[in-house]
Coordinates of C-alpha atoms and ligand atoms in Angstrom, one line a residue:
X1 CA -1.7 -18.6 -3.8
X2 CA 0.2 -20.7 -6.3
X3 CA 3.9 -20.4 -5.8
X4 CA 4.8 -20.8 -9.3
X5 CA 2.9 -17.9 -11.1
X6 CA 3.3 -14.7 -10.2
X7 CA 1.9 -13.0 -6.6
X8 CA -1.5 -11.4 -7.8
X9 CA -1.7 -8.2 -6.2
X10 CA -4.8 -5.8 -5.6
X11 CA -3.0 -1.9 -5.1
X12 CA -5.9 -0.2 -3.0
X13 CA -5.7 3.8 -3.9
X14 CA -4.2 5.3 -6.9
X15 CA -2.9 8.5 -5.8
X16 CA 0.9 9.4 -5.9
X17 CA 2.5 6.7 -3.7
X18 CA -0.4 4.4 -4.7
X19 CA 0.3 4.9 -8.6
X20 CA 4.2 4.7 -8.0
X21 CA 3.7 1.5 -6.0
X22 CA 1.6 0.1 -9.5
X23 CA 4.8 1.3 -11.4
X24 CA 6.6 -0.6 -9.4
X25 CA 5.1 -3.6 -9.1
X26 CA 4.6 -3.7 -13.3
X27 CA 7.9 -2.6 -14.1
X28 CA 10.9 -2.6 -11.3
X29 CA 10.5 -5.6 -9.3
X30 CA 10.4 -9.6 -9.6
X31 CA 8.1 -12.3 -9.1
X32 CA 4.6 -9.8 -8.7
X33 CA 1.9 -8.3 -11.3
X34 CA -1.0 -5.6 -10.3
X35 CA -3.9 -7.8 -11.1
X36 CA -6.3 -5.2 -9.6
X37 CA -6.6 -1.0 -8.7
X38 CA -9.3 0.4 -6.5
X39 CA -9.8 4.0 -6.3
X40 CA -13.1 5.8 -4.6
X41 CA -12.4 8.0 -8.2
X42 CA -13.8 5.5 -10.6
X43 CA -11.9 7.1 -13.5
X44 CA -8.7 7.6 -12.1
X45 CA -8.8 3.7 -11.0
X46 CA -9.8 3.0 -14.8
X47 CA -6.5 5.0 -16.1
X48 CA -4.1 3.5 -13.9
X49 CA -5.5 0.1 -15.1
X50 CA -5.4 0.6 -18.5
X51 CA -1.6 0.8 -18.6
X52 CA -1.0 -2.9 -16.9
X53 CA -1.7 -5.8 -18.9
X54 CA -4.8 -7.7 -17.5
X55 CA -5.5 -5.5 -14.5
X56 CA -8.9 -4.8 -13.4
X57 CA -10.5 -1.4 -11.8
X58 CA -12.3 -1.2 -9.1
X59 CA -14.1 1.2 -6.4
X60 CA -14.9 -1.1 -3.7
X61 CA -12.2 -2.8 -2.2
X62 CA -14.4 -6.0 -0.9
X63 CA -14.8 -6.3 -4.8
X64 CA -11.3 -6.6 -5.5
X65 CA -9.9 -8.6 -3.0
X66 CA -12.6 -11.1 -3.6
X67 CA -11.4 -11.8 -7.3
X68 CA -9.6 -15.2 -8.0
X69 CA -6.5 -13.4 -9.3
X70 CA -5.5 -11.7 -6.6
X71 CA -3.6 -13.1 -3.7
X72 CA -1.9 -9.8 -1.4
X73 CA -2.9 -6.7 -0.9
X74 CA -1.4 -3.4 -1.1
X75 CA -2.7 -0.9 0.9
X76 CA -1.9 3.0 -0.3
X77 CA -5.2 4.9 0.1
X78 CA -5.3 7.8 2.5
X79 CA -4.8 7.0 6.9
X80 CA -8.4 7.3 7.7
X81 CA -9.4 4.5 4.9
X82 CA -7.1 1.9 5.9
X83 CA -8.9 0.0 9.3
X84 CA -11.5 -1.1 6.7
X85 CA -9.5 -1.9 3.8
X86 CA -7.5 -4.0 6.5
X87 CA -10.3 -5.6 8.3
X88 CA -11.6 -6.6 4.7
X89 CA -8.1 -7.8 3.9
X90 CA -8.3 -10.4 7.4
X91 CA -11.6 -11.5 6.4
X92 CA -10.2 -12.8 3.0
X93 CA -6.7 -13.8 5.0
X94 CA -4.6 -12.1 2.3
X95 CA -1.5 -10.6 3.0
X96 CA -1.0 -7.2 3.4
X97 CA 1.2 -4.4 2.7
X98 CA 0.2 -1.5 4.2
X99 CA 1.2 2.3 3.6
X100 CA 1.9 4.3 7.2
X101 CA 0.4 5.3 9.3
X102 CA -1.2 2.1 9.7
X103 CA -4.7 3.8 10.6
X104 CA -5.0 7.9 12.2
X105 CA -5.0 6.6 15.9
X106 CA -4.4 4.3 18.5
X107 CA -7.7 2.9 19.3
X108 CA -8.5 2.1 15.5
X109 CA -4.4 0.7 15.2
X110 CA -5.7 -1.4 18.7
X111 CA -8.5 -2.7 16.5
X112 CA -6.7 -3.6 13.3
X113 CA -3.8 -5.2 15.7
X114 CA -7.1 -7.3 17.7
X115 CA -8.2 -8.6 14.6
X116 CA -5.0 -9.6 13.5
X117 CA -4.4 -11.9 16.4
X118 CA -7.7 -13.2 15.8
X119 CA -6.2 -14.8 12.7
X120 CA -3.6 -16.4 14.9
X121 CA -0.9 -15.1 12.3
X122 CA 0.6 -12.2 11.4
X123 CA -0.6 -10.4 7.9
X124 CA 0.2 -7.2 7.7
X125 CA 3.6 -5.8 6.8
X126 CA 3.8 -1.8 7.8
X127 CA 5.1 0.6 4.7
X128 CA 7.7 2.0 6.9
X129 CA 10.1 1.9 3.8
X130 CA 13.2 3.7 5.5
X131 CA 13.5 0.3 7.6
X132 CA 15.2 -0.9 3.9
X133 CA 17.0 2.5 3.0
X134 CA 20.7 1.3 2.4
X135 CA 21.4 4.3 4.7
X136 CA 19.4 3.5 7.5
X137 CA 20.5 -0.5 7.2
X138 CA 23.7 0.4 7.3
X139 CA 23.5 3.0 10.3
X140 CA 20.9 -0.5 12.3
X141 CA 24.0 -2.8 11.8
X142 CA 26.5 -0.6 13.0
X143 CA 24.6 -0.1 16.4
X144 CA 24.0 -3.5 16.6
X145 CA 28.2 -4.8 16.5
X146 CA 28.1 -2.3 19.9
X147 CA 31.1 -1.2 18.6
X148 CA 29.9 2.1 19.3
X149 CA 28.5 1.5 23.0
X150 CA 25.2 2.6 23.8
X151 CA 23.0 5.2 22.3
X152 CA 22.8 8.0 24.2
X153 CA 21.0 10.4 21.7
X154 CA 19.7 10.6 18.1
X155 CA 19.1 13.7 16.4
X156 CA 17.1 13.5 13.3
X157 CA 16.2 16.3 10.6
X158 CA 13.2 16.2 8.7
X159 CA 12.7 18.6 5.8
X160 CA 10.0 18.7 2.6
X161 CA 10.5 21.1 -0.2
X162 CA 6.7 22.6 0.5
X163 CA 3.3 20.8 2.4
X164 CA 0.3 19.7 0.3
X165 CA -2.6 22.3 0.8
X166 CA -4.9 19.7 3.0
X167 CA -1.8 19.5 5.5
X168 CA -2.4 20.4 9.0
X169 CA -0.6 21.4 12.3
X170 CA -0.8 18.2 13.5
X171 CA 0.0 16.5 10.3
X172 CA 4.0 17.3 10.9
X173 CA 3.5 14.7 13.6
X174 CA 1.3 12.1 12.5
X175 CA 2.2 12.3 9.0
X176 CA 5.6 13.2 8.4
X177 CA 7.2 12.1 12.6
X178 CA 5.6 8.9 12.2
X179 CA 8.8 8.5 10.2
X180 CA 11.5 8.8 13.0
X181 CA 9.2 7.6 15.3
X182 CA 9.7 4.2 13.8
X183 CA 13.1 5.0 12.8
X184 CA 13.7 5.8 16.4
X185 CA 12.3 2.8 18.2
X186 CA 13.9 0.4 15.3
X187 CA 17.1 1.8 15.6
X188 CA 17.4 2.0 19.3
X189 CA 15.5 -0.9 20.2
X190 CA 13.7 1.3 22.4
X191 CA 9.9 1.9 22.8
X192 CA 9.0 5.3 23.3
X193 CA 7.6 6.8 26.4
X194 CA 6.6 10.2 26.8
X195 CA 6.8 13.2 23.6
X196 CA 7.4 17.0 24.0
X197 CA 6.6 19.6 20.8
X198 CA 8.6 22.7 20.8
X199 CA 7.6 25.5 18.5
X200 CA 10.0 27.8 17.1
X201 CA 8.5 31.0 15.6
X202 CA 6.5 30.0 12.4
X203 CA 8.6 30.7 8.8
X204 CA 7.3 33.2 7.1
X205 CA 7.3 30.5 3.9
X206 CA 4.3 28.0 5.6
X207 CA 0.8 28.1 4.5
X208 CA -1.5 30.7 6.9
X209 CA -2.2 28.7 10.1
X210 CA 0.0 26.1 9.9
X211 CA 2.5 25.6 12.8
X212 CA 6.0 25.1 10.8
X213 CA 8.8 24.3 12.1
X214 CA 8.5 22.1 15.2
X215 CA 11.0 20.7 17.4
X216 CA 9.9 17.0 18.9
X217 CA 11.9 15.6 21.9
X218 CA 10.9 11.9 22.4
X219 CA 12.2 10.1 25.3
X220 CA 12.8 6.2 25.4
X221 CA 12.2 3.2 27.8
X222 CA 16.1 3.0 27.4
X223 CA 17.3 6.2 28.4
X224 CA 17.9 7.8 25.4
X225 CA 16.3 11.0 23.7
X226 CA 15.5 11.1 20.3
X227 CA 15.2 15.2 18.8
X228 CA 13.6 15.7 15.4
X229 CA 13.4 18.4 13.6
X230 CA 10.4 18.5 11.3
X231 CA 10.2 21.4 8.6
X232 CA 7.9 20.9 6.1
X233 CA 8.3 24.1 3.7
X234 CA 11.8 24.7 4.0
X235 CA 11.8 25.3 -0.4
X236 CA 15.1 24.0 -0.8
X237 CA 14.7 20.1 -0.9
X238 CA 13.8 17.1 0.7
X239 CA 16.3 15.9 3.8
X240 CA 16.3 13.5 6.4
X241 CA 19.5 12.9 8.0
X242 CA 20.2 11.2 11.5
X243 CA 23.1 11.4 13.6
X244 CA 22.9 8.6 16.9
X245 CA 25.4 9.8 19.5
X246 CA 26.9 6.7 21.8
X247 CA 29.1 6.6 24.5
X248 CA 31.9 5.9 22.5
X249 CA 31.5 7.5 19.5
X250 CA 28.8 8.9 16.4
X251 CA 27.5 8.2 13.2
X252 CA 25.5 9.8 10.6
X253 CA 23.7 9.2 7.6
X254 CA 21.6 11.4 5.1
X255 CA 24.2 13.8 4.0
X256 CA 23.9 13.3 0.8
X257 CA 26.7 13.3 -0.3
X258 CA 26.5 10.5 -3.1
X259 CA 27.8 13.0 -6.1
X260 CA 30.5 16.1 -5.1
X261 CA 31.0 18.0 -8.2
X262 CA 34.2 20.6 -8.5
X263 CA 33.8 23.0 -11.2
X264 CA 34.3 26.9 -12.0
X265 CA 35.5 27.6 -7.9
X266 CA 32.8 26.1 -6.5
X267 CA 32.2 22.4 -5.1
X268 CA 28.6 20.8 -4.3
X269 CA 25.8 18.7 -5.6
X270 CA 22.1 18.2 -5.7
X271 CA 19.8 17.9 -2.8
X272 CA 16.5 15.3 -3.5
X273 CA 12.9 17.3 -3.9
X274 CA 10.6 14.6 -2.5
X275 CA 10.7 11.4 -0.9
X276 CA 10.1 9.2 -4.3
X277 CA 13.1 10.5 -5.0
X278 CA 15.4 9.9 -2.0
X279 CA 13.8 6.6 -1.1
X280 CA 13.2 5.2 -4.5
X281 CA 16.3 2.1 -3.6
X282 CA 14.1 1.7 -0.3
X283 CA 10.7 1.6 -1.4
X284 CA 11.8 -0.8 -4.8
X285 CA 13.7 -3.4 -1.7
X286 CA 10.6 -3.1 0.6
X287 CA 8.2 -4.0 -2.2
X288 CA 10.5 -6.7 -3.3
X289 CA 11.0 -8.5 0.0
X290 CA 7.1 -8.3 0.6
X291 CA 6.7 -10.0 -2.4
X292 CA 9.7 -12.4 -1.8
X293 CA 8.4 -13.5 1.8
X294 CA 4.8 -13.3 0.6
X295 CA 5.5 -15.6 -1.9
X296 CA 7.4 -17.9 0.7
X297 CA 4.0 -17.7 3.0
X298 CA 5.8 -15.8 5.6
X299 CA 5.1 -11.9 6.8
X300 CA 8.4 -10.1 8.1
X301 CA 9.4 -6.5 8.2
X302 CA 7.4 -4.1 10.8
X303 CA 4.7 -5.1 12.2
X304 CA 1.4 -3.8 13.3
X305 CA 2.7 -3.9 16.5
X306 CA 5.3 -1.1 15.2
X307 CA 2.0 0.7 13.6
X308 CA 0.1 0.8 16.6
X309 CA 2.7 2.3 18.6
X310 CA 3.9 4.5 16.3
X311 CA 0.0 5.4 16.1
X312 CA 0.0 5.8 20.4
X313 CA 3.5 8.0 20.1
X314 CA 2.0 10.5 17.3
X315 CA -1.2 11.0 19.2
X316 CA 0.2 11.4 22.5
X317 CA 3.0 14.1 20.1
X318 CA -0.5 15.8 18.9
X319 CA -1.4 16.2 22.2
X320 CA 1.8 17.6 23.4
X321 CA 1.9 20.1 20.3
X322 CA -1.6 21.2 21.3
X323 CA -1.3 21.2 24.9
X324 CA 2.7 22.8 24.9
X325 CA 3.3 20.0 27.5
X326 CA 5.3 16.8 28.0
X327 CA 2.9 14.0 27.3
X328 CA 3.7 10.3 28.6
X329 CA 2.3 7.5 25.8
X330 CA 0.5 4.6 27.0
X331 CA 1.1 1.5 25.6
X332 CA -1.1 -2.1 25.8
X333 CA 0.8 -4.9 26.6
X334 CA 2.6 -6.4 23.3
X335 CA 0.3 -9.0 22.3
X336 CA 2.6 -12.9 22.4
X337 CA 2.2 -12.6 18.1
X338 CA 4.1 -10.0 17.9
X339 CA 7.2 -10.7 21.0
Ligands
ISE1 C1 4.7 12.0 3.6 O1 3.4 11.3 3.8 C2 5.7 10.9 3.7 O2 5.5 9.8 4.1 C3 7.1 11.5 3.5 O3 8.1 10.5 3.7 C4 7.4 12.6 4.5 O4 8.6 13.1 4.3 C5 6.3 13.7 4.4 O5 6.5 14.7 5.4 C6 4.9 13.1 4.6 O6 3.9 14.1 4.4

């Protein structure tokens, strides 16, 4: 990688967060250009190309990442694709962003995370982009002055406007919990050791079959309990607030509240209908300070340490769902790469 031009990056999967990542790259941030697009869909790789100056498409991701132009790696395809596009990453030693969940499950996250430490260095930076919300940054540093004492609880609410038609049951865990799983160790500090799914009756507005809302109690190595509600068809809007509860006082984000109009009688304002939307400011900082460090040669943000046990806490969560029982979540010991 040569410092002075910019980072060549290959985005691997073109779907929505993969094509708004190429959008990105081209036209929001600094110091990075999308020098190749793989998609399994040779023609939607070809389109996305065909609007970034100089960038090549591709449907094999070996392919891509062995091209001279491209230093780094984005990763954005779906779960089950990502061990390989990783593994191919490590064998190239290219830096990685990757999309969550870092792979479906533990044992394939215990794999990536092996073959990392293989390399001696870290590589892989997790997509867990509400790390860099100004929200959640704010909500990390207040915990961390103590002012508050220590965290007793957090509740966290976790609503999408509708679920894509593919979604399953156990998606609302693994795909949309991961979230405050993370959110929930990073803020605390805590691992997490045992998950409990509750399920209110189902809404009357989720697809046929699919278990929604649920109600997920995790409990931490610190003594705390972490509650999140996780609705994925509530119609209205996309929310995710978080309220931690200390000894000595609360705090809150995710209201909302950025725009309070008065008019006619009536006060309010507009409530986000995806997660483009309301993390837009953390996605563009996350990309950015990939980039940045990239560039610098050093990895930061989570780690695949953080994707492999976010990986362990969702599976033993799909478990619980399935099981209606408290299920304790089994962690390897943290590899020294990662302490
Ligand atoms: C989706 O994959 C995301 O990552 C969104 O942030 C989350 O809100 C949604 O529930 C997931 O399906």
């Amino acid at each position: 990688m040569n410092r002075f031009r910019p980072l060549g990056i290959a985005v691997v999967g073109t779907g929505r967060m993969g094509a708004d990542h190429v959008r990105r790259i081209d036209r929001v941030i600094s110091g990075a250009r999308v020098t190749a697009v793989v998609d399994i869909d040779a023609e939607r790789a070809e389109a996305v190309a065909a609007g970034v100056d100089g960038c090549t498409a591709h449907t094999d991701p070996a392919a891509a990442m062995a091209a001279a132009d491209v230093d780094a790696v984005l990763v954005a395809s779906p779960g089950p694709a990502h061990e390989a596009a990783l593994l191919t990453a490590f064998e190239h030693d290219l830096p990685v962003l990757c999309e969550k969940p870092l792979t479906p499950d533990a044992a394939s996250a215990l794999r990536v995370m092996e073959a990392e430490a293989a390399l001696g260095h870290r590589r892989v930076q997790v997509g867990f982009m509400r790390r860099y919300d100004t929200e959640y940054v704010r909500l990390k540093a207040l915990l961390e002055t103590g002012r508050l004492g220590r965290p007793l609880m957090l509740h966290n609410r976790h609503r999408n406007v509708a679920s894509p038609p593919f979604f399953t049951s156990s998606m609302l865990i693994s795909d949309s919990v991961a979230h405050e799983v993370d959110a929930t160790r990073w803020l605390l500090g805590h691992e997490i050791t045992a998950v409990t799914v509750l399920r209110p009756t189902r809404s009357a507005g989720a697809p046929e079959g699919l278990r929604d809302p649920q109600f997920v109690v995790l409990e931490t190595d610190g003594g705390a309990l972490s509650d999140v509600e996780i609705f994925v068809n509530c119609g209205f809007g996309y929310q995710v607030q978080a309220e931690v509860v200390c000894e000595l006082g609360t705090a809150r984000i995710g209201d909302g509240h950025a725009l309070v109009t008065t008019m006619a009688g009536r006060w309010g304002g507009t409530v986000a209908q995806d997660w483009t939307e309301r993390f837009a400011q953390a996605y563009d900082d996350e990309v950015q300070a990939w980039v940045d460090t990239t560039r610098r040669g050093e990895v930061t943000g989570p780690s695949t340490w953080d994707g492999y046990a976010a990986a362990a806490v969702c599976e033993a969560g799909v478990r619980a769902l399935e099981d209606g029982r408290r299920v304790a979540v089994d962690l390897v010991e943290r590899p020294p790469l990662y302490r």
